[in-house]
Each structure stands twice: as structure tokens, then as C-alpha cells.
mmCIF file of C-alpha atoms and ligand atoms in Angstrom:
data_model
loop_
_atom_site.group_PDB
_atom_site.id
_atom_site.type_symbol
_atom_site.label_atom_id
_atom_site.label_comp_id
_atom_site.label_asym_id
_atom_site.label_seq_id
_atom_site.Cartn_x
_atom_site.Cartn_y
_atom_site.Cartn_z
ATOM 1 C CA MET R 7 63.065 -2.045 59.728
ATOM 2 C CA SER R 8 65.634 -3.978 61.822
ATOM 3 C CA GLY R 9 67.263 -7.039 60.219
ATOM 4 C CA GLN R 10 65.310 -9.415 62.441
ATOM 5 C CA VAL R 11 61.949 -7.771 61.790
ATOM 6 C CA ALA R 12 62.679 -7.762 58.058
ATOM 7 C CA ARG R 13 63.522 -11.479 58.170
ATOM 8 C CA GLN R 14 60.289 -12.262 60.053
ATOM 9 C CA ALA R 15 58.229 -10.240 57.602
ATOM 10 C CA ARG R 16 59.863 -12.068 54.699
ATOM 11 C CA SER R 17 59.245 -15.531 56.178
ATOM 12 C CA ALA R 18 55.584 -14.658 56.861
ATOM 13 C CA THR R 19 55.051 -13.973 53.160
ATOM 14 C CA GLN R 20 57.184 -16.814 51.749
ATOM 15 C CA PRO R 21 55.433 -19.996 50.612
ATOM 16 C CA PRO R 22 56.072 -22.993 52.889
ATOM 17 C CA MET R 23 58.905 -25.379 52.055
ATOM 18 C CA GLN R 24 57.445 -28.486 50.427
ATOM 19 C CA VAL R 25 58.819 -31.551 52.130
ATOM 20 C CA GLY R 26 58.510 -35.332 52.140
ATOM 21 C CA VAL R 27 59.060 -38.154 54.609
ATOM 22 C CA LEU R 28 60.422 -41.501 53.424
ATOM 23 C CA GLY R 29 59.557 -44.408 55.729
ATOM 24 C CA PHE R 30 56.246 -44.265 57.562
ATOM 25 C CA GLY R 31 56.901 -46.414 60.642
ATOM 26 C CA GLY R 32 57.414 -45.079 64.168
ATOM 27 C CA LEU R 33 59.602 -42.121 63.293
ATOM 28 C CA GLY R 34 58.066 -41.354 59.900
ATOM 29 C CA GLN R 35 54.565 -41.069 61.375
ATOM 30 C CA ALA R 36 55.793 -38.962 64.302
ATOM 31 C CA ALA R 37 57.690 -36.723 61.874
ATOM 32 C CA ALA R 38 54.650 -36.116 59.696
ATOM 33 C CA ARG R 39 52.487 -35.445 62.760
ATOM 34 C CA MET R 40 55.021 -32.900 63.988
ATOM 35 C CA LEU R 41 54.602 -30.977 60.720
ATOM 36 C CA VAL R 42 50.796 -30.565 61.050
ATOM 37 C CA PRO R 43 50.884 -27.247 62.982
ATOM 38 C CA LYS R 44 53.951 -25.855 61.167
ATOM 39 C CA GLN R 45 53.595 -22.788 58.956
ATOM 40 C CA GLU R 46 56.987 -22.957 57.290
ATOM 41 C CA MET R 47 56.836 -26.527 55.988
ATOM 42 C CA MET R 48 54.130 -28.382 54.101
ATOM 43 C CA TRP R 49 54.127 -32.198 53.996
ATOM 44 C CA ILE R 50 53.313 -33.282 50.441
ATOM 45 C CA ALA R 51 54.988 -36.691 49.918
ATOM 46 C CA ALA R 52 55.593 -39.939 51.786
ATOM 47 C CA ALA R 53 56.624 -43.501 51.010
ATOM 48 C CA ASP R 54 56.695 -46.865 52.734
ATOM 49 C CA GLN R 55 57.936 -50.220 51.502
ATOM 50 C CA LYS R 56 54.812 -50.974 49.456
ATOM 51 C CA GLY R 57 53.649 -47.631 48.130
ATOM 52 C CA TYR R 58 53.672 -43.878 48.289
ATOM 53 C CA ALA R 59 51.362 -40.879 48.627
ATOM 54 C CA TYR R 60 51.810 -37.502 47.010
ATOM 55 C CA THR R 61 49.687 -34.406 46.569
ATOM 56 C CA GLY R 62 50.899 -30.882 45.923
ATOM 57 C CA SER R 63 48.187 -29.434 48.180
ATOM 58 C CA GLY R 64 49.433 -31.288 51.286
ATOM 59 C CA LEU R 65 48.810 -34.715 52.840
ATOM 60 C CA ASN R 66 46.393 -35.341 55.706
ATOM 61 C CA TRP R 67 48.073 -37.145 58.604
ATOM 62 C CA ASP R 68 45.025 -39.077 59.874
ATOM 63 C CA GLU R 69 44.131 -40.292 56.380
ATOM 64 C CA CYS R 70 47.704 -41.407 55.748
ATOM 65 C CA VAL R 71 47.877 -43.328 59.032
ATOM 66 C CA ALA R 72 44.537 -45.019 58.220
ATOM 67 C CA ALA R 73 45.857 -46.057 54.775
ATOM 68 C CA TYR R 74 49.141 -47.294 56.299
ATOM 69 C CA GLN R 75 47.193 -49.408 58.791
ATOM 70 C CA LYS R 76 45.468 -51.084 55.826
ATOM 71 C CA GLY R 77 48.934 -52.070 54.607
ATOM 72 C CA SER R 78 50.476 -49.097 52.796
ATOM 73 C CA LEU R 79 50.267 -45.383 52.047
ATOM 74 C CA GLY R 80 49.537 -46.647 48.527
ATOM 75 C CA TYR R 81 45.925 -47.275 49.642
ATOM 76 C CA LEU R 82 45.342 -43.559 50.243
ATOM 77 C CA GLU R 83 42.486 -42.262 48.046
ATOM 78 C CA PRO R 84 43.054 -40.514 45.662
ATOM 79 C CA SER R 85 46.738 -39.649 46.222
ATOM 80 C CA GLY R 86 48.243 -43.076 46.920
ATOM 81 C CA THR R 87 49.963 -45.534 44.588
ATOM 82 C CA LEU R 88 51.006 -49.093 45.393
ATOM 83 C CA SER R 89 54.549 -49.844 44.243
ATOM 84 C CA ASN R 90 57.454 -52.135 44.991
ATOM 85 C CA SER R 91 59.843 -49.365 43.973
ATOM 86 C CA SER R 92 58.093 -46.644 45.940
ATOM 87 C CA ILE R 93 61.082 -44.354 46.515
ATOM 88 C CA GLN R 94 62.141 -44.437 42.874
ATOM 89 C CA ASP R 95 58.575 -43.801 41.662
ATOM 90 C CA LEU R 96 57.940 -41.018 44.161
ATOM 91 C CA ILE R 97 61.132 -39.163 43.195
ATOM 92 C CA GLN R 98 59.981 -39.211 39.550
ATOM 93 C CA GLN R 99 56.472 -38.001 40.428
ATOM 94 C CA ALA R 100 57.230 -35.389 43.046
ATOM 95 C CA GLY R 101 59.867 -33.141 41.497
ATOM 96 C CA GLN R 102 58.625 -30.156 43.484
ATOM 97 C CA VAL R 103 59.647 -31.638 46.865
ATOM 98 C CA GLU R 104 62.476 -29.457 48.166
ATOM 99 C CA GLY R 105 63.661 -31.832 50.849
ATOM 100 C CA TYR R 106 63.087 -35.248 52.411
ATOM 101 C CA PHE R 107 63.550 -36.638 55.905
ATOM 102 C CA LEU R 108 64.720 -40.242 55.441
ATOM 103 C CA ALA R 109 62.981 -42.079 58.330
ATOM 104 C CA LEU R 110 64.011 -45.385 56.768
ATOM 105 C CA PRO R 111 65.574 -48.442 58.395
ATOM 106 C CA ASN R 112 69.259 -48.845 57.658
ATOM 107 C CA LEU R 113 69.013 -52.594 57.243
ATOM 108 C CA PRO R 114 71.102 -53.850 55.569
ATOM 109 C CA ASN R 115 73.766 -51.409 56.747
ATOM 110 C CA THR R 116 74.220 -50.210 53.145
ATOM 111 C CA PHE R 117 70.555 -49.246 52.598
ATOM 112 C CA MET R 118 70.784 -45.484 53.233
ATOM 113 C CA ALA R 119 73.774 -45.131 50.894
ATOM 114 C CA GLU R 120 71.783 -47.023 48.235
ATOM 115 C CA VAL R 121 68.882 -44.594 48.651
ATOM 116 C CA ALA R 122 71.316 -41.664 48.312
ATOM 117 C CA ARG R 123 72.606 -43.220 45.062
ATOM 118 C CA GLN R 124 69.023 -43.517 43.774
ATOM 119 C CA PHE R 125 68.520 -39.790 44.369
ATOM 120 C CA ILE R 126 71.834 -38.959 42.671
ATOM 121 C CA GLN R 127 70.926 -41.022 39.591
ATOM 122 C CA SER R 128 67.383 -39.612 39.370
ATOM 123 C CA GLY R 129 68.481 -36.075 38.495
ATOM 124 C CA TRP R 130 66.412 -34.632 41.381
ATOM 125 C CA ARG R 131 68.015 -31.662 43.151
ATOM 126 C CA GLY R 132 67.196 -30.842 46.767
ATOM 127 C CA VAL R 133 67.957 -31.640 50.408
ATOM 128 C CA LEU R 134 68.156 -35.005 52.167
ATOM 129 C CA VAL R 135 68.371 -35.484 55.936
ATOM 130 C CA ASP R 136 68.896 -38.809 57.711
ATOM 131 C CA ALA R 137 68.968 -39.950 61.348
ATOM 132 C CA ILE R 138 71.427 -42.738 60.613
ATOM 133 C CA LYS R 139 73.284 -44.178 63.580
ATOM 134 C CA ARG R 140 76.288 -46.324 62.685
ATOM 135 C CA THR R 141 79.792 -44.969 62.006
ATOM 136 C CA SER R 142 80.208 -47.393 59.090
ATOM 137 C CA ALA R 143 76.953 -46.139 57.538
ATOM 138 C CA VAL R 144 78.095 -42.499 57.696
ATOM 139 C CA GLU R 145 81.441 -43.564 56.186
ATOM 140 C CA GLN R 146 79.602 -44.949 53.140
ATOM 141 C CA LEU R 147 77.894 -41.579 52.675
ATOM 142 C CA LEU R 148 81.239 -39.770 52.965
ATOM 143 C CA HIS R 149 82.354 -41.699 49.882
ATOM 144 C CA LEU R 150 79.348 -40.219 48.020
ATOM 145 C CA SER R 151 80.190 -36.642 48.982
ATOM 146 C CA ASP R 152 81.550 -35.582 45.550
ATOM 147 C CA ASP R 153 78.689 -37.299 43.698
ATOM 148 C CA LEU R 154 76.113 -35.544 45.899
ATOM 149 C CA GLN R 155 77.766 -32.214 45.239
ATOM 150 C CA ALA R 156 77.885 -32.806 41.477
ATOM 151 C CA ALA R 157 74.210 -33.843 41.527
ATOM 152 C CA GLY R 158 73.139 -30.630 43.287
ATOM 153 C CA ILE R 159 72.034 -32.418 46.470
ATOM 154 C CA THR R 160 72.656 -31.060 49.970
ATOM 155 C CA TYR R 161 72.759 -34.103 52.269
ATOM 156 C CA LEU R 162 72.849 -33.751 56.073
ATOM 157 C CA THR R 163 73.668 -36.989 57.890
ATOM 158 C CA GLY R 164 73.349 -38.068 61.525
ATOM 159 C CA CYS R 165 70.580 -35.581 62.321
ATOM 160 C CA GLY R 166 68.472 -37.440 64.924
ATOM 161 C CA ALA R 167 69.039 -37.455 68.704
ATOM 162 C CA THR R 168 72.244 -39.502 68.904
ATOM 163 C CA PRO R 169 73.832 -38.884 66.565
ATOM 164 C CA GLY R 170 72.269 -35.481 66.059
ATOM 165 C CA LEU R 171 71.044 -33.278 68.898
ATOM 166 C CA LEU R 172 73.572 -34.637 71.410
ATOM 167 C CA THR R 173 76.490 -34.501 68.950
ATOM 168 C CA ALA R 174 75.651 -30.898 68.113
ATOM 169 C CA ALA R 175 75.421 -30.092 71.849
ATOM 170 C CA ALA R 176 78.893 -31.623 72.294
ATOM 171 C CA ALA R 177 80.232 -29.479 69.441
ATOM 172 C CA ILE R 178 78.913 -26.353 71.159
ATOM 173 C CA ALA R 179 80.081 -27.380 74.660
ATOM 174 C CA ALA R 180 83.577 -28.087 73.303
ATOM 175 C CA GLN R 181 84.045 -24.355 72.665
ATOM 176 C CA SER R 182 84.862 -23.765 76.371
ATOM 177 C CA TYR R 183 87.921 -25.967 76.168
ATOM 178 C CA ALA R 184 91.374 -25.859 74.673
ATOM 179 C CA GLU R 185 91.456 -29.670 74.520
ATOM 180 C CA ILE R 186 88.625 -32.206 74.623
ATOM 181 C CA HIS R 187 89.355 -35.316 76.709
ATOM 182 C CA GLN R 188 86.087 -37.192 76.550
ATOM 183 C CA VAL R 189 82.572 -37.043 75.112
ATOM 184 C CA LYS R 190 80.294 -39.545 76.840
ATOM 185 C CA ILE R 191 76.757 -40.034 75.578
ATOM 186 C CA THR R 192 74.321 -42.046 77.711
ATOM 187 C CA PHE R 193 70.777 -42.443 76.473
ATOM 188 C CA GLY R 194 67.578 -43.705 78.017
ATOM 189 C CA VAL R 195 64.699 -44.609 75.725
ATOM 190 C CA GLY R 196 61.267 -45.759 76.828
ATOM 191 C CA ILE R 197 58.681 -47.022 74.345
ATOM 192 C CA ALA R 198 55.376 -48.723 75.113
ATOM 193 C CA ASN R 199 55.899 -51.567 72.631
ATOM 194 C CA TRP R 200 58.700 -52.536 70.288
ATOM 195 C CA GLU R 201 56.432 -52.993 67.247
ATOM 196 C CA ALA R 202 56.033 -49.213 66.985
ATOM 197 C CA TYR R 203 59.772 -48.921 66.203
ATOM 198 C CA ARG R 204 60.786 -52.220 64.625
ATOM 199 C CA ALA R 205 63.843 -50.934 62.745
ATOM 200 C CA THR R 206 65.145 -48.962 65.725
ATOM 201 C CA ILE R 207 64.919 -52.030 67.976
ATOM 202 C CA ARG R 208 66.474 -54.409 65.405
ATOM 203 C CA GLU R 209 69.320 -51.941 64.845
ATOM 204 C CA ASP R 210 69.852 -51.714 68.624
ATOM 205 C CA ILE R 211 69.884 -55.520 68.949
ATOM 206 C CA ALA R 212 72.647 -55.514 66.306
ATOM 207 C CA HIS R 213 74.908 -53.825 68.909
ATOM 208 C CA LEU R 214 74.468 -56.617 71.504
ATOM 209 C CA PRO R 215 77.294 -59.140 71.931
ATOM 210 C CA GLY R 216 76.763 -62.049 69.542
ATOM 211 C CA TYR R 217 74.698 -60.036 67.027
ATOM 212 C CA ASP R 218 75.471 -57.896 63.995
ATOM 213 C CA THR R 219 73.404 -55.894 61.506
ATOM 214 C CA GLU R 220 72.951 -58.925 59.255
ATOM 215 C CA SER R 221 71.768 -61.308 62.001
ATOM 216 C CA ALA R 222 69.479 -58.640 63.498
ATOM 217 C CA HIS R 223 68.023 -57.933 60.043
ATOM 218 C CA GLN R 224 67.240 -61.617 59.543
ATOM 219 C CA MET R 225 65.493 -62.054 62.938
ATOM 220 C CA THR R 226 61.780 -62.790 62.746
ATOM 221 C CA ASP R 227 59.394 -60.772 64.909
ATOM 222 C CA ALA R 228 58.932 -63.894 67.084
ATOM 223 C CA GLU R 229 62.706 -64.106 67.617
ATOM 224 C CA VAL R 230 62.869 -60.425 68.613
ATOM 225 C CA GLU R 231 60.013 -61.014 71.066
ATOM 226 C CA ALA R 232 61.729 -64.096 72.529
ATOM 227 C CA LEU R 233 64.929 -62.096 73.071
ATOM 228 C CA LEU R 234 63.000 -59.230 74.715
ATOM 229 C CA ASP R 235 61.203 -61.750 76.965
ATOM 230 C CA GLN R 236 64.572 -62.975 78.221
ATOM 231 C CA THR R 237 65.678 -59.416 79.060
ATOM 232 C CA HIS R 238 62.287 -58.291 80.516
ATOM 233 C CA GLY R 239 61.987 -55.872 77.624
ATOM 234 C CA LEU R 240 65.287 -54.102 78.333
ATOM 235 C CA LEU R 241 68.230 -53.638 75.976
ATOM 236 C CA THR R 242 71.430 -52.508 77.678
ATOM 237 C CA LEU R 243 73.969 -51.208 75.189
ATOM 238 C CA GLU R 244 77.633 -50.337 75.734
ATOM 239 C CA ASN R 245 80.428 -49.003 73.566
ATOM 240 C CA MET R 246 78.161 -48.818 70.551
ATOM 241 C CA GLU R 247 79.435 -48.204 67.032
ATOM 242 C CA HIS R 248 77.784 -44.767 66.820
ATOM 243 C CA ALA R 249 78.589 -42.072 64.290
ATOM 244 C CA ASP R 250 78.816 -39.344 66.945
ATOM 245 C CA ASP R 251 82.513 -40.349 67.016
ATOM 246 C CA ILE R 252 83.316 -39.802 63.338
ATOM 247 C CA MET R 253 81.151 -36.660 63.227
ATOM 248 C CA LEU R 254 83.048 -35.024 66.112
ATOM 249 C CA GLU R 255 86.353 -36.134 64.576
ATOM 250 C CA LEU R 256 85.420 -34.627 61.185
ATOM 251 C CA ALA R 257 84.383 -31.398 62.918
ATOM 252 C CA GLY R 258 87.915 -31.239 64.365
ATOM 253 C CA ILE R 259 86.734 -31.502 67.982
ATOM 254 C CA CYS R 260 88.455 -34.694 69.170
ATOM 255 C CA SER R 261 89.642 -38.032 67.864
ATOM 256 C CA ARG R 262 86.944 -40.658 67.603
ATOM 257 C CA ASP R 263 88.422 -42.869 70.340
ATOM 258 C CA ARG R 264 87.484 -40.178 72.899
ATOM 259 C CA VAL R 265 83.755 -40.532 72.131
ATOM 260 C CA THR R 266 81.649 -43.264 73.759
ATOM 261 C CA VAL R 267 77.946 -44.056 73.375
ATOM 262 C CA GLY R 268 75.760 -46.398 75.402
ATOM 263 C CA GLY R 269 72.327 -46.556 76.925
ATOM 264 C CA VAL R 270 69.271 -48.484 78.016
ATOM 265 C CA VAL R 271 66.127 -49.041 75.957
ATOM 266 C CA ASP R 272 62.959 -50.155 77.728
ATOM 267 C CA THR R 273 60.607 -51.621 75.134
ATOM 268 C CA ARG R 274 57.695 -52.070 77.567
ATOM 269 C CA ASN R 275 57.385 -48.720 79.271
ATOM 270 C CA PRO R 276 57.204 -45.225 77.762
ATOM 271 C CA LYS R 277 59.014 -43.855 80.845
ATOM 272 C CA LYS R 278 62.731 -43.390 80.216
ATOM 273 C CA PRO R 279 64.867 -45.853 82.222
ATOM 274 C CA LEU R 280 67.473 -43.104 82.708
ATOM 275 C CA SER R 281 67.950 -39.476 81.708
ATOM 276 C CA THR R 282 69.622 -39.030 78.323
ATOM 277 C CA ASN R 283 72.734 -36.897 78.625
ATOM 278 C CA VAL R 284 76.056 -35.996 77.073
ATOM 279 C CA LYS R 285 79.097 -35.149 79.207
ATOM 280 C CA ILE R 286 81.928 -33.207 77.610
ATOM 281 C CA THR R 287 85.164 -33.182 79.585
ATOM 282 C CA GLY R 288 88.099 -31.012 78.644
ATOM 283 C CA ARG R 289 90.859 -28.677 79.749
ATOM 284 C CA THR R 290 90.374 -24.932 79.580
ATOM 285 C CA PHE R 291 93.045 -22.537 78.345
ATOM 286 C CA GLU R 292 93.850 -21.823 82.039
ATOM 287 C CA GLY R 293 94.580 -25.506 82.672
ATOM 288 C CA LYS R 294 91.384 -26.420 84.566
ATOM 289 C CA ILE R 295 89.745 -29.780 83.886
ATOM 290 C CA SER R 296 85.954 -29.561 83.785
ATOM 291 C CA THR R 297 82.827 -31.316 82.515
ATOM 292 C CA HIS R 298 79.786 -29.772 80.844
ATOM 293 C CA THR R 299 76.602 -31.863 81.018
ATOM 294 C CA PHE R 300 73.607 -31.469 78.732
ATOM 295 C CA THR R 301 70.596 -33.499 79.881
ATOM 296 C CA LEU R 302 67.380 -33.939 77.935
ATOM 297 C CA GLY R 303 64.080 -33.523 79.769
ATOM 298 C CA ASP R 304 62.703 -36.913 80.841
ATOM 299 C CA GLU R 305 59.291 -36.060 79.400
ATOM 300 C CA THR R 306 60.697 -35.702 75.871
ATOM 301 C CA SER R 307 60.213 -38.824 73.766
ATOM 302 C CA MET R 308 62.658 -40.401 71.340
ATOM 303 C CA ALA R 309 60.357 -39.234 68.526
ATOM 304 C CA ALA R 310 60.472 -35.607 69.742
ATOM 305 C CA ASN R 311 64.252 -35.671 70.090
ATOM 306 C CA VAL R 312 64.832 -37.274 66.674
ATOM 307 C CA CYS R 313 62.200 -35.653 64.436
ATOM 308 C CA GLY R 314 62.530 -32.108 65.844
ATOM 309 C CA PRO R 315 66.258 -31.911 65.053
ATOM 310 C CA ALA R 316 65.754 -33.707 61.702
ATOM 311 C CA PHE R 317 63.418 -30.925 60.513
ATOM 312 C CA GLY R 318 65.665 -28.255 62.054
ATOM 313 C CA TYR R 319 68.492 -29.622 59.901
ATOM 314 C CA LEU R 320 66.162 -29.912 56.905
ATOM 315 C CA LYS R 321 65.374 -26.207 57.182
ATOM 316 C CA ALA R 322 69.099 -25.403 57.530
ATOM 317 C CA GLY R 323 69.830 -27.661 54.535
ATOM 318 C CA ILE R 324 67.202 -25.920 52.414
ATOM 319 C CA SER R 325 68.740 -22.539 53.192
ATOM 320 C CA LEU R 326 72.189 -23.895 52.174
ATOM 321 C CA HIS R 327 70.720 -25.426 49.008
ATOM 322 C CA ARG R 328 69.020 -22.174 48.010
ATOM 323 C CA ARG R 329 72.423 -20.486 48.327
ATOM 324 C CA GLY R 330 73.959 -23.069 45.976
ATOM 325 C CA ILE R 331 75.822 -25.018 48.688
ATOM 326 C CA HIS R 332 75.692 -28.768 47.955
ATOM 327 C CA GLY R 333 77.447 -31.928 49.171
ATOM 328 C CA LEU R 334 77.590 -33.859 52.447
ATOM 329 C CA PHE R 335 77.416 -32.267 55.912
ATOM 330 C CA THR R 336 76.992 -33.731 59.397
ATOM 331 C CA ALA R 337 74.901 -32.536 62.335
ATOM 332 C CA ALA R 338 78.126 -31.453 64.065
ATOM 333 C CA GLU R 339 79.066 -28.877 61.424
ATOM 334 C CA VAL R 340 75.760 -27.127 60.655
ATOM 335 C CA MET R 341 73.446 -25.423 63.173
ATOM 336 C CA PRO R 342 69.813 -26.625 62.949
ATOM 337 C CA GLN R 343 67.215 -23.907 62.355
ATOM 338 C CA PHE R 344 63.938 -23.857 64.281
ATOM 339 C CA VAL R 345 60.917 -24.587 62.097
ATOM 340 C CA ARG R 346 57.971 -22.281 62.852
HETATM 341 P P1 NAD H 408 60.128 -48.589 61.443
HETATM 342 O O1 NAD H 408 60.529 -50.022 61.347
HETATM 343 O O2 NAD H 408 59.085 -48.223 62.447
HETATM 344 O O3 NAD H 408 59.626 -48.056 60.014
HETATM 345 C C1 NAD H 408 60.366 -48.208 58.860
HETATM 346 C C2 NAD H 408 59.530 -47.687 57.682
HETATM 347 O O4 NAD H 408 60.341 -47.737 56.499
HETATM 348 C C3 NAD H 408 58.272 -48.501 57.378
HETATM 349 O O5 NAD H 408 57.206 -47.618 57.069
HETATM 350 C C4 NAD H 408 58.648 -49.300 56.127
HETATM 351 O O6 NAD H 408 57.532 -49.598 55.314
HETATM 352 C C5 NAD H 408 59.582 -48.318 55.444
HETATM 353 N N1 NAD H 408 60.476 -48.980 54.480
HETATM 354 C C6 NAD H 408 61.246 -50.080 54.673
HETATM 355 N N2 NAD H 408 61.892 -50.394 53.515
HETATM 356 C C7 NAD H 408 61.517 -49.466 52.600
HETATM 357 C C8 NAD H 408 61.829 -49.272 51.213
HETATM 358 N N3 NAD H 408 62.650 -50.088 50.557
HETATM 359 N N4 NAD H 408 61.241 -48.220 50.571
HETATM 360 C C9 NAD H 408 60.383 -47.383 51.211
HETATM 361 N N5 NAD H 408 60.063 -47.527 52.519
HETATM 362 C C10 NAD H 408 60.627 -48.552 53.196
HETATM 363 O O7 NAD H 408 61.477 -47.720 61.662
HETATM 364 P P2 NAD H 408 61.796 -46.695 62.846
HETATM 365 O O8 NAD H 408 61.859 -47.450 64.142
HETATM 366 O O9 NAD H 408 60.893 -45.517 62.718
HETATM 367 O O10 NAD H 408 63.328 -46.269 62.522
HETATM 368 C C11 NAD H 408 63.715 -45.552 61.369
HETATM 369 C C12 NAD H 408 65.220 -45.255 61.454
HETATM 370 O O11 NAD H 408 65.477 -44.227 62.403
HETATM 371 C C13 NAD H 408 66.091 -46.434 61.869
HETATM 372 O O12 NAD H 408 67.171 -46.571 60.970
HETATM 373 C C14 NAD H 408 66.587 -46.053 63.237
HETATM 374 O O13 NAD H 408 67.835 -46.574 63.573
HETATM 375 C C15 NAD H 408 66.660 -44.547 63.119
HETATM 376 N N6 NAD H 408 66.689 -43.900 64.450
HETATM 377 C C16 NAD H 408 67.627 -42.950 64.684
HETATM 378 C C17 NAD H 408 67.712 -42.351 65.934
HETATM 379 C C18 NAD H 408 68.741 -41.287 66.208
HETATM 380 O O14 NAD H 408 68.741 -40.711 67.296
HETATM 381 N N7 NAD H 408 69.638 -40.965 65.293
HETATM 382 C C19 NAD H 408 66.833 -42.718 66.953
HETATM 383 C C20 NAD H 408 65.860 -43.667 66.677
HETATM 384 C C21 NAD H 408 65.806 -44.256 65.424
#
């Protein structure tokens, strides 16, 4: 049997990886829906702000969405529990979860690091993957690197679209060059209405001149709507504080000042306002200056480009964890694995 055939035969007989999704808003729901047809992963746990759902035999997506629309996953019968400390309670209940995708808002900007600390203190061992965006948020996780390792947790950060898919593409494209001059990420996002992705939109507003994470966090829904009315639903973002920069620096590809991120978000139209792309400019060993461009298909949604990579990194993280490799990694240093 060839190595590849042997691997396929093994994966066909292995039980699916048991995974959870924390946060059940726009991305959390899309993530769980993406898992429905997958053979290699089974979705058994989820939490929102007011409750959680857990069953070892696997959660049903439609039933979970119906419960969430009533106010929380906690209303799911019979597997839901209402709780104001849903993450904490779920970790205690669901010891068999091998890995979680953290589809949580990072508001305040310290929230994801606090969640990581909760996992460290709980004694749970497994894999965590986030799609966090800000450089300063990834820096907080870097400080937890030793604690994660000691706790037996494999944590992969920045594993969405940007940072994530596009940062990883830049890391691969960089291999053609002897020196990297510039990495320029430009994204276009189109969503039909902002309420489907409240945290994403608030976190994007925090990058606009005159706003920060704290003021965006405090905005009421009516204030967000008033701002979007003024801009005809568009958010135009430049020179964002995005962790693609620190991730490429840590991977030894270029200094962070050579990485720029910006884009346009249309909150009233699912069509992308522009094609998402990353341009990597460098000098080859022969002295030629050139640019590689990686452009995402316009038909792919934000949810597809965030949740697909997040689970690809979750699978990669689980294989590292099973080999005893723990600690903090970024999307620029580990290759995602395709989930069948
Ligand atoms: P959302 O507002 O739609 O949903 C957030 C969910 O988290 C809700 O279900 C809410 O109940 C839950 N939640 C909030 N506080 C909680 C708590 N204390 N305990 C448990 N659950 C809690 O969010 P979204 O728009 O899906 O965004 C999620 C995150 O994904 C954001 O941080 C966003 O920036 C990030 N994101 C990353 C990328 C990328 O490419 N890297 C792209 C888009 C979004």
C-alpha cells in the first residue's frame, strides 16, 4: 500500500474529531453549517453569551439556529443550558471536545486573551483556533505562549481570511524572493445586512478615524445604523492595525512596517465592492523585482473565507496536539489541512 493510500484508509476508519464552536453569531453559525457534510469532524458543542449546547452524539444545525433565534442556544431541548458563564460551564461539561473554533467578538480588545486564560485555568487540554484581527490582540496571546504550552493547549491565532488565508498565501508567495519589499492586502466584503455580523462591523468601525475599540464597543445599534446611513452602508478602511504584520514578522518574512491592510465593506449588498487580494513584491536572487498576486474568487463570501481556513487550521492543530506539540502558533507558520 502506498503511503497516501494507507493514510486515506486510516482516516476512513478513524472516528471524527469532536469539535466545538464558541460564539454563534454570523461566523459561528456559518462555521457550524460548514461542518454538516464533513466526515472528519463532528460538531458537539457551542456557546453564545447566554447559554450553551452540548451533546456527544452531535448537534443539529437547524435546531440550534431555531434555539438561538429564541434568544440563546441554552433554549435547545434537551441539550441546551442557559448560563451567564457559558464558556466556563461548557468547558467543564464537555471534556471530550478536542478543539474549538473561537468565533467570538474581540470586544473589549482583551476578550480573546481572557478566554484563553479561562481555558488554561480549567485544566482542559486541546486545540483552540481564533480569527482575531488586531496586532495588539495577537500580542496579548504571545504573552500567554508559555502558559498555553504548560497547560497542554495548542493555540493557533489569526486563522480567518485576513489575517489567515491571505497571510498564509503571502508566506508561500514570499518563497520566490530573496527579499520581501511589500505585502499589500486589499479586501472587499459584501454582506446583506450588518446585523448578521455585529462584532465584525463594530470592530471595523473601530479602525475609522475618530474611533477606537472602546468607543466602537460602546456604540448602540442605533448609533451604528446612523453611521452606516451617513456612509450609504460603506466602510472604507486604510492602514488598519491588522495582525498580518506581526504574523509575517514572526515568521521571518519581512518587518511589520512592510505590511499594509485596507479594504471596503459594503453592509447593504452581498456583492463584494472589490476583489480581495494580496500582492507580494520582492526581489529575486537574480535581482529582478516582481509582484505575485493572489486574488480570491468574487463569489466566495467572508464566511467561506474565514470558516474554511479556521477548520483547516483546527485540523492541523489537532494533528500537532496528538503529536504532543503545544503552545502558540500563527496562521503564517503552520499549513492548514483540508477537512474532508
Ligand atoms: P457576531 O456579533 O455575529 O456574534 C458574536 C457571538 O458571540 C454571538 O453569538 C454572541 O452571543 C457570542 N458572545 C458574545 N460574548 C460572549 C461571551 N462572553 N460568551 C460566549 N459567547 C459570547 O460576531 P461575528 O460578526 O460573527 O464576528 C466574530 C469575530 O470574527 C469577530 O471578532 C470578528 O472580528 C472576527 N472576524 C475575523 C475575520 C478574519 O478574516 N480574520 C473576518 C470576519 C470576522
